[in-house]
Short mmCIF file of C-alpha atoms in Angstrom, two decimals:
data_model
loop_
_atom_site.label_atom_id
_atom_site.label_comp_id
_atom_site.label_asym_id
_atom_site.label_seq_id
_atom_site.Cartn_x
_atom_site.Cartn_y
_atom_site.Cartn_z
CA MET A 1 0.00 0.00 0.00
CA LYS A 2 2.98 2.34 0.44
CA TYR A 3 3.87 2.13 -3.23
CA PRO A 4 0.69 3.89 -4.50
CA LYS A 5 1.21 6.72 -2.00
CA ILE A 6 4.70 7.32 -3.33
CA VAL A 7 3.41 7.27 -6.90
CA LEU A 8 0.90 9.98 -5.99
CA ILE A 9 3.19 12.11 -3.84
CA LEU A 10 6.24 12.14 -6.10
CA PRO A 11 4.56 13.83 -9.11
CA MET A 12 2.96 16.37 -6.77
CA LEU A 13 6.36 17.27 -5.31
CA ILE A 14 7.91 17.57 -8.75
CA LEU A 15 5.07 19.80 -9.93
CA ALA A 16 5.26 21.99 -6.83
CA PHE A 17 9.01 22.41 -7.23
CA SER A 18 8.79 23.28 -10.92
CA LEU A 19 6.00 25.81 -10.35
CA GLY A 20 7.96 27.43 -7.55
CA HIS A 21 11.06 27.65 -9.73
CA ALA A 22 9.11 29.15 -12.63
CA GLN A 23 7.59 31.79 -10.35
CA SER A 24 10.95 32.74 -8.86
CA SER A 25 12.40 33.06 -12.36
CA LYS A 26 9.50 35.33 -13.38
CA ASP A 27 10.02 37.45 -10.26
CA SER A 28 13.71 37.66 -11.08
CA TYR A 29 13.03 38.98 -14.59
CA ASP A 30 10.38 41.35 -13.26
CA SER A 31 12.86 42.93 -10.86
CA LEU A 32 15.51 43.19 -13.59
CA TRP A 33 13.08 44.88 -15.98
CA GLU A 34 11.99 47.21 -13.19
CA LYS A 35 15.61 48.36 -12.90
CA VAL A 36 15.64 49.03 -16.64
CA ALA A 37 12.44 51.08 -16.37
CA ASN A 38 13.87 53.12 -13.50
CA LEU A 39 17.09 53.80 -15.41
CA GLU A 40 15.09 54.84 -18.46
CA LYS A 41 12.91 57.11 -16.34
CA ASP A 42 16.08 58.75 -14.99
CA GLU A 43 17.29 59.16 -18.60
CA LEU A 44 20.26 56.85 -18.04
CA THR A 45 20.06 55.19 -21.43
CA LYS A 46 23.58 53.70 -21.43
CA SER A 47 23.03 52.16 -18.01
CA ALA A 48 19.65 50.82 -19.10
CA LEU A 49 21.29 49.26 -22.16
CA GLU A 50 23.91 47.58 -19.95
CA GLN A 51 21.14 46.19 -17.74
CA VAL A 52 19.33 44.87 -20.83
CA LYS A 53 22.55 43.13 -21.91
CA ILE A 54 22.65 41.39 -18.52
CA ILE A 55 19.03 40.30 -18.93
CA SER A 56 19.75 39.08 -22.45
CA ALA A 57 22.69 36.96 -21.30
CA LYS A 58 20.62 35.48 -18.47
CA ALA A 59 17.73 34.71 -20.82
CA LYS A 60 20.02 33.06 -23.38
CA LYS A 61 21.63 30.96 -20.66
CA GLU A 62 18.20 29.87 -19.40
CA LYS A 63 16.84 29.47 -22.96
CA ASN A 64 13.99 31.86 -22.19
CA SER A 65 13.04 32.94 -25.71
CA ALA A 66 10.40 35.45 -24.63
CA GLN A 67 12.93 37.36 -22.53
CA VAL A 68 15.56 37.12 -25.29
CA ILE A 69 13.13 38.74 -27.74
CA LYS A 70 12.15 41.43 -25.25
CA ALA A 71 15.82 42.17 -24.57
CA LEU A 72 16.50 42.36 -28.31
CA LEU A 73 13.71 44.91 -28.76
CA PHE A 74 14.97 47.04 -25.88
CA THR A 75 18.56 46.79 -27.16
CA SER A 76 17.41 48.09 -30.54
CA LYS A 77 15.43 50.87 -28.89
CA TYR A 78 18.37 52.05 -26.80
CA ALA A 79 20.80 51.74 -29.73
CA LEU A 80 18.59 54.08 -31.76
CA ILE A 81 18.35 56.56 -28.89
CA LEU A 82 22.11 56.54 -28.35
CA ASP A 83 22.73 56.91 -32.10
CA GLU A 84 20.76 60.16 -32.07
CA ASP A 85 23.08 61.60 -29.42
#
């Protein structure tokens, strides 16, 4: 009878762990993008671009394509702004 309990508990633990990890990763990106927004608000474009490069490297390492694309868009945006100066 112990075997069925393990079969039920193990997938639940794996699911709980993976959901917790996904949420912490989302929170991590949220805080990084918040830094970018604050730097942009303070008109620190070069610093914002550096922060986006950090996010891009993290996203590539974690194979997070949505964050890679977002970082690419922001990199292009800041490159255009810095080109004007």
